[in-house]
Amino acid sequence: MEASQLGVKKISVIEFGVAGGNGLLALEEISQEISRELGIAIDVYGFDTGQGMPPPNDFRDLPHVWEAGYFRMDVPALERRLKVAKLVIGNVTETVQAFLERADIAPIGFVSFDLDYYSSTVQAFKLLEGNHSVFLPRVFCYFDDIVGNDWEHHSEYAGVLLAINEFNNAHTSRKVAPINNLRHKRKIQAAWNEQMYVFHEFHHPAYCRHILPDKNWQLPLVPDRNGSGAV
Ligand SMILES: C[S@@+](CC[C@H](N)C(=O)[O-])C[C@H]1O[C@@H](n2cnc3c(N)ncnc32)[C@H](O)[C@@H]1O
């Protein structure tokens, strides 16, 4: 919606952390449906080492939950299943910078962050430090690793929530913020509603462009019991 309201004809959507590829296949399928519905082209990218989790750095990567080698990918098998999505294989420490330098990337409209580690998410956030041409003024973000099983205990002092806080503290015009009350705006409520955020770049040239479909929003006074008072 954001893209079509801004008149953008092509966007990119990204999954950070692909593992076996089930999430990327789902993202590809949903993107094709939305593309048909809205008449917008959507490029799909999946970033992963291809070899599973790298070693954790320290407590901030929650090594009590994840270990090196978890979630390996069968790259040829996944490539055979993908129709349009492109894999970006390698450690995000290198691949994000190389991606930012490419001239063929349509503005990013959605990112799913599922790299598990604090350190990997910090590297992925470098994408949100790119030039304005790299993304829409508001980018929908899903964070998988801010809740988890009962033994994970995510907090603002480690893991992905820490990476979000540090990013927000380090930037004045770029912020990653939750979508308040999303659950209550949806016909079918689900736990993932709480994991949806928006990346805002307040200084993006298109941030202040008016996007309301109804160009004349009024709230006229309702008639009183005698039928007067209406505009
Ligand atoms: C939980 S899995 C992703 C699951 C996937 N999103 C799904 O829906 O099935 C986390 C993935 O992040 C990847 N990952 C973690 N740190 C990374 C890094 N620094 N560079 C690239 N990939 C990384 C791992 O290889 C792993 O496959």
CSV table of C-alpha atoms and ligand atoms in Angstrom, one decimal:
chain,number,residue,atom,x,y,z
A,1,MET,CA,0.0,0.0,0.0
A,2,GLU,CA,2.7,2.4,1.0
A,3,ALA,CA,4.4,2.0,-2.4
A,4,SER,CA,1.3,2.4,-4.4
A,5,GLN,CA,0.2,5.5,-2.4
A,6,LEU,CA,3.6,7.0,-3.1
A,7,GLY,CA,3.4,6.1,-6.8
A,8,VAL,CA,6.4,3.7,-6.6
A,9,LYS,CA,6.2,0.9,-9.3
A,10,LYS,CA,8.7,-1.5,-8.0
A,11,ILE,CA,10.0,-2.4,-4.5
A,12,SER,CA,12.3,-4.9,-2.8
A,13,VAL,CA,11.4,-7.2,0.1
A,14,ILE,CA,14.0,-8.9,2.2
A,15,GLU,CA,14.3,-11.8,4.6
A,16,PHE,CA,17.4,-11.7,6.8
A,17,GLY,CA,18.0,-15.3,7.9
A,18,VAL,CA,16.7,-17.9,5.6
A,19,ALA,CA,17.7,-21.3,7.1
A,20,GLY,CA,16.1,-24.1,5.1
A,21,GLY,CA,14.0,-21.6,3.1
A,22,ASN,CA,10.4,-22.1,4.2
A,23,GLY,CA,10.0,-18.5,5.2
A,24,LEU,CA,11.5,-17.2,1.9
A,25,LEU,CA,9.2,-19.5,-0.1
A,26,ALA,CA,6.2,-18.0,1.8
A,27,LEU,CA,7.5,-14.4,1.3
A,28,GLU,CA,7.9,-15.1,-2.5
A,29,GLU,CA,4.4,-16.5,-2.8
A,30,ILE,CA,2.8,-13.6,-0.8
A,31,SER,CA,4.8,-11.1,-2.8
A,32,GLN,CA,3.6,-12.5,-6.1
A,33,GLU,CA,-0.1,-12.3,-4.9
A,34,ILE,CA,0.4,-8.7,-3.7
A,35,SER,CA,2.1,-7.8,-6.9
A,36,ARG,CA,-0.9,-9.0,-8.9
A,37,GLU,CA,-3.3,-7.2,-6.6
A,38,LEU,CA,-1.6,-3.8,-6.5
A,39,GLY,CA,0.1,-3.8,-9.9
A,40,ILE,CA,3.6,-3.3,-8.3
A,41,ALA,CA,6.6,-5.3,-9.2
A,42,ILE,CA,8.3,-6.9,-6.1
A,43,ASP,CA,11.9,-8.2,-6.0
A,44,VAL,CA,12.5,-10.8,-3.2
A,45,TYR,CA,15.9,-11.3,-1.5
A,46,GLY,CA,17.0,-13.7,1.1
A,47,PHE,CA,20.3,-13.2,3.1
A,48,ASP,CA,22.0,-16.1,4.8
A,49,THR,CA,25.4,-17.6,5.3
A,50,GLY,CA,24.1,-20.8,3.7
A,51,GLN,CA,26.0,-22.7,6.4
A,52,GLY,CA,23.9,-21.9,9.4
A,53,MET,CA,24.6,-19.8,12.4
A,54,PRO,CA,28.1,-18.4,12.8
A,55,PRO,CA,29.7,-18.6,16.2
A,56,PRO,CA,28.1,-16.3,18.8
A,57,ASN,CA,30.2,-13.3,20.0
A,58,ASP,CA,29.1,-12.9,23.6
A,59,PHE,CA,26.1,-12.9,25.9
A,60,ARG,CA,24.3,-10.4,23.7
A,61,ASP,CA,23.9,-13.1,21.0
A,62,LEU,CA,22.1,-15.3,23.6
A,63,PRO,CA,24.4,-18.3,23.3
A,64,HIS,CA,22.1,-20.1,25.8
A,65,VAL,CA,19.6,-20.3,22.9
A,66,TRP,CA,21.6,-20.6,19.7
A,67,GLU,CA,24.8,-22.3,18.6
A,68,ALA,CA,27.1,-22.2,15.5
A,69,GLY,CA,25.9,-24.5,12.8
A,70,TYR,CA,22.2,-24.4,13.6
A,71,PHE,CA,19.8,-23.9,10.6
A,72,ARG,CA,22.0,-25.0,7.7
A,73,MET,CA,20.7,-24.5,4.2
A,74,ASP,CA,20.6,-26.9,1.3
A,75,VAL,CA,21.4,-24.2,-1.2
A,76,PRO,CA,20.9,-26.1,-4.5
A,77,ALA,CA,17.6,-27.6,-3.2
A,78,LEU,CA,16.3,-24.2,-2.2
A,79,GLU,CA,17.4,-22.6,-5.5
A,80,ARG,CA,15.4,-25.2,-7.4
A,81,ARG,CA,12.3,-24.3,-5.4
A,82,LEU,CA,12.6,-20.5,-5.7
A,83,LYS,CA,10.7,-19.0,-8.6
A,84,VAL,CA,11.9,-15.3,-8.5
A,85,ALA,CA,13.5,-14.8,-5.1
A,86,LYS,CA,17.3,-14.3,-5.1
A,87,LEU,CA,19.6,-15.7,-2.4
A,88,VAL,CA,22.4,-13.4,-1.1
A,89,ILE,CA,24.8,-16.0,0.4
A,90,GLY,CA,27.5,-14.9,2.8
A,91,ASN,CA,27.9,-13.3,6.2
A,92,VAL,CA,25.8,-10.1,6.4
A,93,THR,CA,28.9,-8.4,7.7
A,94,GLU,CA,30.0,-8.4,4.0
A,95,THR,CA,26.9,-8.9,2.0
A,96,VAL,CA,24.9,-5.9,3.2
A,97,GLN,CA,27.5,-3.4,2.2
A,98,ALA,CA,27.9,-5.1,-1.2
A,99,PHE,CA,24.1,-5.0,-1.6
A,100,LEU,CA,24.0,-1.3,-0.8
A,101,GLU,CA,26.5,-0.6,-3.6
A,102,ARG,CA,24.4,-2.3,-6.2
A,103,ALA,CA,22.6,0.0,-8.7
A,104,ASP,CA,19.8,-2.4,-9.6
A,105,ILE,CA,18.0,-2.5,-6.2
A,106,ALA,CA,14.4,-1.2,-6.1
A,107,PRO,CA,13.5,0.7,-2.9
A,108,ILE,CA,13.0,-1.6,0.1
A,109,GLY,CA,9.4,-1.8,1.5
A,110,PHE,CA,9.6,-4.7,3.9
A,111,VAL,CA,12.3,-6.5,5.9
A,112,SER,CA,11.9,-9.7,7.9
A,113,PHE,CA,14.7,-9.8,10.5
A,114,ASP,CA,15.3,-13.4,11.6
A,115,LEU,CA,19.1,-13.6,12.2
A,116,ASP,CA,18.7,-14.6,15.8
A,117,TYR,CA,21.9,-12.9,17.0
A,118,TYR,CA,22.3,-9.3,18.3
A,119,SER,CA,25.6,-9.1,16.4
A,120,SER,CA,24.1,-10.2,13.1
A,121,THR,CA,21.1,-7.9,13.5
A,122,VAL,CA,23.5,-4.9,14.1
A,123,GLN,CA,25.2,-5.7,10.8
A,124,ALA,CA,21.8,-6.1,9.0
A,125,PHE,CA,20.8,-2.6,10.3
A,126,LYS,CA,23.6,-1.1,8.1
A,127,LEU,CA,21.0,-1.5,5.4
A,128,LEU,CA,18.9,1.2,7.2
A,129,GLU,CA,21.8,3.5,7.1
A,130,GLY,CA,21.9,3.6,3.3
A,131,ASN,CA,21.0,6.5,1.0
A,132,HIS,CA,17.4,7.5,0.7
A,133,SER,CA,17.1,5.8,-2.7
A,134,VAL,CA,17.6,2.4,-1.0
A,135,PHE,CA,14.2,2.4,0.8
A,136,LEU,CA,10.7,3.8,1.1
A,137,PRO,CA,10.3,6.5,3.7
A,138,ARG,CA,8.6,4.0,6.0
A,139,VAL,CA,9.7,0.3,5.8
A,140,PHE,CA,7.6,-2.4,7.4
A,141,CYS,CA,9.8,-4.7,9.6
A,142,TYR,CA,9.1,-8.0,11.2
A,143,PHE,CA,11.3,-9.1,14.1
A,144,ASP,CA,11.2,-12.8,14.8
A,145,ASP,CA,13.6,-12.9,17.8
A,146,ILE,CA,12.0,-10.5,20.3
A,147,VAL,CA,9.8,-13.3,21.7
A,148,GLY,CA,10.5,-17.0,21.9
A,149,ASN,CA,10.2,-20.1,23.9
A,150,ASP,CA,10.0,-19.9,27.7
A,151,TRP,CA,13.8,-20.4,28.2
A,152,GLU,CA,14.9,-17.7,25.8
A,153,HIS,CA,14.0,-14.6,28.0
A,154,HIS,CA,14.5,-11.8,25.5
A,155,SER,CA,15.1,-8.4,27.1
A,156,GLU,CA,16.2,-4.9,26.1
A,157,TYR,CA,19.7,-5.6,27.5
A,158,ALA,CA,20.7,-8.4,25.0
A,159,GLY,CA,19.6,-9.8,21.6
A,160,VAL,CA,17.5,-8.1,18.9
A,161,LEU,CA,15.7,-5.7,21.3
A,162,LEU,CA,19.1,-4.3,22.3
A,163,ALA,CA,20.1,-3.9,18.7
A,164,ILE,CA,16.9,-1.9,18.0
A,165,ASN,CA,17.5,0.3,21.1
A,166,GLU,CA,21.1,1.0,20.1
A,167,PHE,CA,20.1,1.8,16.5
A,168,ASN,CA,17.4,4.3,17.7
A,169,ASN,CA,19.9,5.9,20.2
A,170,ALA,CA,22.5,6.3,17.5
A,171,HIS,CA,20.2,8.1,15.0
A,172,THR,CA,18.2,11.2,15.2
A,173,SER,CA,16.0,11.0,12.1
A,174,ARG,CA,16.0,7.2,11.6
A,175,LYS,CA,14.0,5.1,14.1
A,176,VAL,CA,12.6,1.6,14.3
A,177,ALA,CA,9.3,1.7,16.2
A,178,PRO,CA,6.5,-0.8,16.9
A,179,ILE,CA,3.1,-0.4,15.2
A,180,ASN,CA,1.0,0.4,18.2
A,181,ASN,CA,-2.3,-1.6,18.5
A,182,LEU,CA,-1.8,-3.5,15.2
A,183,ARG,CA,-3.4,-6.5,16.8
A,184,HIS,CA,-6.7,-4.6,17.4
A,185,LYS,CA,-6.8,-3.3,13.8
A,186,ARG,CA,-6.8,-6.8,12.3
A,187,LYS,CA,-9.7,-9.1,11.6
A,188,ILE,CA,-7.6,-12.1,12.5
A,189,GLN,CA,-5.5,-11.3,15.6
A,190,ALA,CA,-2.2,-13.2,16.0
A,191,ALA,CA,1.0,-13.1,18.1
A,192,TRP,CA,3.1,-11.8,15.2
A,193,ASN,CA,1.1,-8.6,15.3
A,194,GLU,CA,3.3,-7.6,18.2
A,195,GLN,CA,6.4,-8.2,16.2
A,196,MET,CA,5.7,-5.7,13.5
A,197,TYR,CA,7.6,-2.5,13.5
A,198,VAL,CA,8.2,0.4,11.1
A,199,PHE,CA,11.5,1.9,10.2
A,200,HIS,CA,11.0,5.6,9.7
A,201,GLU,CA,13.4,7.9,7.9
A,202,PHE,CA,12.0,11.3,8.8
A,203,HIS,CA,14.4,13.1,6.5
A,204,HIS,CA,13.5,10.9,3.5
A,205,PRO,CA,12.4,13.3,0.7
A,206,ALA,CA,9.0,11.4,0.4
A,207,TYR,CA,8.4,11.1,4.2
A,208,CYS,CA,6.0,14.2,4.3
A,209,ARG,CA,4.2,13.4,1.1
A,210,HIS,CA,0.5,13.1,1.8
A,211,ILE,CA,-0.7,9.6,1.2
A,212,LEU,CA,-4.3,9.5,2.5
A,213,PRO,CA,-6.5,8.0,-0.3
A,214,ASP,CA,-9.4,10.3,0.6
A,215,LYS,CA,-8.2,13.8,-0.2
A,216,ASN,CA,-10.8,15.6,1.8
A,217,TRP,CA,-11.0,14.2,5.3
A,218,GLN,CA,-13.8,16.0,7.3
A,219,LEU,CA,-15.6,15.2,10.5
A,220,PRO,CA,-18.8,17.2,10.2
A,221,LEU,CA,-21.0,17.8,13.2
A,222,VAL,CA,-23.9,15.2,13.3
A,223,PRO,CA,-27.4,16.8,13.2
A,224,ASP,CA,-28.9,17.3,16.6
A,225,ARG,CA,-32.4,15.8,17.5
A,226,ASN,CA,-34.1,18.8,15.8
A,227,GLY,CA,-32.3,18.1,12.6
A,228,SER,CA,-30.0,21.2,12.8
A,229,GLY,CA,-26.3,21.5,13.2
A,230,ALA,CA,-25.2,19.5,10.1
A,231,VAL,CA,-22.8,21.2,7.8
B,1,LIG,C1,16.2,-19.0,12.7
B,1,LIG,S1,17.1,-19.1,11.2
B,1,LIG,C2,16.0,-18.3,10.0
B,1,LIG,C3,14.7,-19.0,9.8
B,1,LIG,C4,13.9,-18.6,8.6
B,1,LIG,N1,13.6,-17.2,8.6
B,1,LIG,C5,12.6,-19.3,8.5
B,1,LIG,O1,11.5,-18.7,8.5
B,1,LIG,O2,12.6,-20.5,8.3
B,1,LIG,C6,18.4,-17.9,11.4
B,1,LIG,C7,19.3,-17.8,10.2
B,1,LIG,O3,20.1,-16.6,10.3
B,1,LIG,C8,21.4,-16.9,9.6
B,1,LIG,N2,22.4,-16.0,10.1
B,1,LIG,C9,22.7,-15.7,11.4
B,1,LIG,N3,23.7,-14.8,11.5
B,1,LIG,C10,24.1,-14.5,10.2
B,1,LIG,C11,25.1,-13.7,9.6
B,1,LIG,N4,25.9,-13.0,10.4
B,1,LIG,N5,25.1,-13.7,8.3
B,1,LIG,C12,24.3,-14.4,7.5
B,1,LIG,N6,23.3,-15.2,8.0
B,1,LIG,C13,23.2,-15.3,9.3
B,1,LIG,C14,21.7,-18.3,9.9
B,1,LIG,O4,22.5,-18.9,9.0
B,1,LIG,C15,20.2,-19.0,10.0
B,1,LIG,O5,19.9,-19.7,8.9
